[in-house]
Amino acid sequence: MRAKVISFINMKGGVAKTTTTVGTASAMAGYFGKRVLVIDMDPQTNATVMLIGDNKWAELNEKDLTLYTAFQEKLFSRSKVPFSLEETLQRDVGNLDRVKGLDLLPSSLKLLRIQDQLYEIGKKTDYGVQPYEVLALAVNPVVPYYDYVFIDCPPNMGILTKNALYISDYYIIPAIPDILSTYGFPEVIDQIIDFSNEWKEKELWKAQKKEEIILLGIVATKVKNSNPLHKRKLEELEDNESIQPFHTVFPENARFAEAAEYRESMTFRQKWGYQKQADLFLQFSREIMERIERNER
Ligand SMILES: Nc1ncnc2c1ncn2[C@@H]1O[C@H](COP(=O)(O)OP(=O)(O)OP(=O)(O)O)[C@@H](O)[C@H]1O
Ligand SMILES: [Mg+2]
């Protein structure tokens, strides 16, 4: 069976997209024994650094063993080295004790240099590769080997996010329940519906074996329980069934930020805190699995 591909998206920055992607992927692999691939689509490379640490990140960047090469070779036909999925895919990452099966496709800051030119890919190649197809062409060979593919998107709806959506079955919007962080997501949902319709019209969904990209839900993050605005906005989210709010709510807690640091090997619980954080990721993983199962029944 094909992996379930889920993009974590919000055009607002700093709303815990990366933390949610990496924590949930770790829980799925480390606790539920799933085979999980994290694709870091963000040139800020935060998920990459969280999962493999600075040293390995620098080494891969130097050798161009990152997603940058997949895009670069479609943009400039004289690529230094061709993209090699085999060499770029990092296996058993996260440095968690006894956790196997969490893999990573690393990103690179170099993507920042070319991201504004990526729209030209369609004009550059003779064989008509579209700018939103590059990720699909790069990773499709390995997708069937996973149970889940989680894509950490940059904080915008640009071409890199469009690449992520093109291969996604589902998307999740992490959002802080404040004015600015919840402001943009109706626009995110509308744009995804537009992309979906565009691809449907071009009959591209047949190749991807799906009919649309489904909103799995909105998850509240960095919630300050004592803050009246957060409380009110959270209630608003919870009452809005059209956005399918997840029951799991991630409170603001410094342990989440500490867990971003790549350290010596430890267990999932040591890394994500013996207090509630680890359990929240488990609970959130369960909710994701249940929703997908319900959807596909
Ligand atoms: N529940 C939380 N409590 C406190 N801090 C958190 C929590 N979740 C994430 N953070 C911290 O908030 C910051 C932003 O989180 P993160 O990088 O996951 O957001 P993002 O949406 O991926 O940001 P960007 O848009 O820049 O990619 C990080 O420093 C992270 O460690
Ligand atoms: Mg991020």
GROMACS .gro file of C-alpha atoms in nm, residues 9-10 12-17 20 173-185 218-225 227 229-237 249-252:
model
   44
    9ILE     CA    1   0.151   2.395   0.619
   10ASN     CA    2   0.085   2.749   0.732
   12LYS     CA    3   0.257   3.215   0.897
   13GLY     CA    4   0.607   3.162   1.039
   14GLY     CA    5   0.695   3.032   1.384
   15VAL     CA    6   0.369   2.844   1.447
   16ALA     CA    7   0.545   2.512   1.526
   17LYS     CA    8   0.517   2.348   1.183
   20THR     CA    9   0.497   1.929   1.507
  173ILE     CA   10  -0.235   2.337   0.951
  174PRO     CA   11  -0.056   2.405   1.281
  175ALA     CA   12  -0.170   2.741   1.419
  176ILE     CA   13  -0.122   2.947   1.735
  177PRO     CA   14  -0.464   3.060   1.859
  178ASP     CA   15  -0.394   3.433   1.831
  179ILE     CA   16  -0.511   3.696   1.585
  180LEU     CA   17  -0.215   3.696   1.346
  181SER     CA   18  -0.156   3.322   1.334
  182THR     CA   19  -0.512   3.225   1.255
  183TYR     CA   20  -0.569   3.518   1.018
  184GLY     CA   21  -0.416   3.357   0.709
  185PHE     CA   22  -0.543   3.005   0.708
  218ILE     CA   23  -0.600   2.229   1.226
  219VAL     CA   24  -0.389   2.175   1.534
  220ALA     CA   25  -0.348   2.445   1.799
  221THR     CA   26   0.013   2.498   1.904
  222LYS     CA   27   0.205   2.707   2.159
  223VAL     CA   28  -0.118   2.766   2.348
  224LYS     CA   29  -0.088   2.988   2.654
  225ASN     CA   30  -0.357   2.850   2.881
  227ASN     CA   31  -0.395   3.398   2.811
  229LEU     CA   32  -0.710   3.576   2.388
  230HIS     CA   33  -0.564   3.228   2.332
  231LYS     CA   34  -0.852   3.083   2.527
  232ARG     CA   35  -1.111   3.267   2.322
  233LYS     CA   36  -0.945   3.191   1.987
  234LEU     CA   37  -0.906   2.826   2.083
  235GLU     CA   38  -1.278   2.805   2.156
  236GLU     CA   39  -1.348   2.964   1.819
  237LEU     CA   40  -1.131   2.703   1.648
  249VAL     CA   41  -0.367   2.086   2.178
  250PHE     CA   42   0.002   2.167   2.227
  251PRO     CA   43   0.060   2.413   2.513
  252GLU     CA   44   0.345   2.661   2.522
   0.00000   0.00000   0.00000
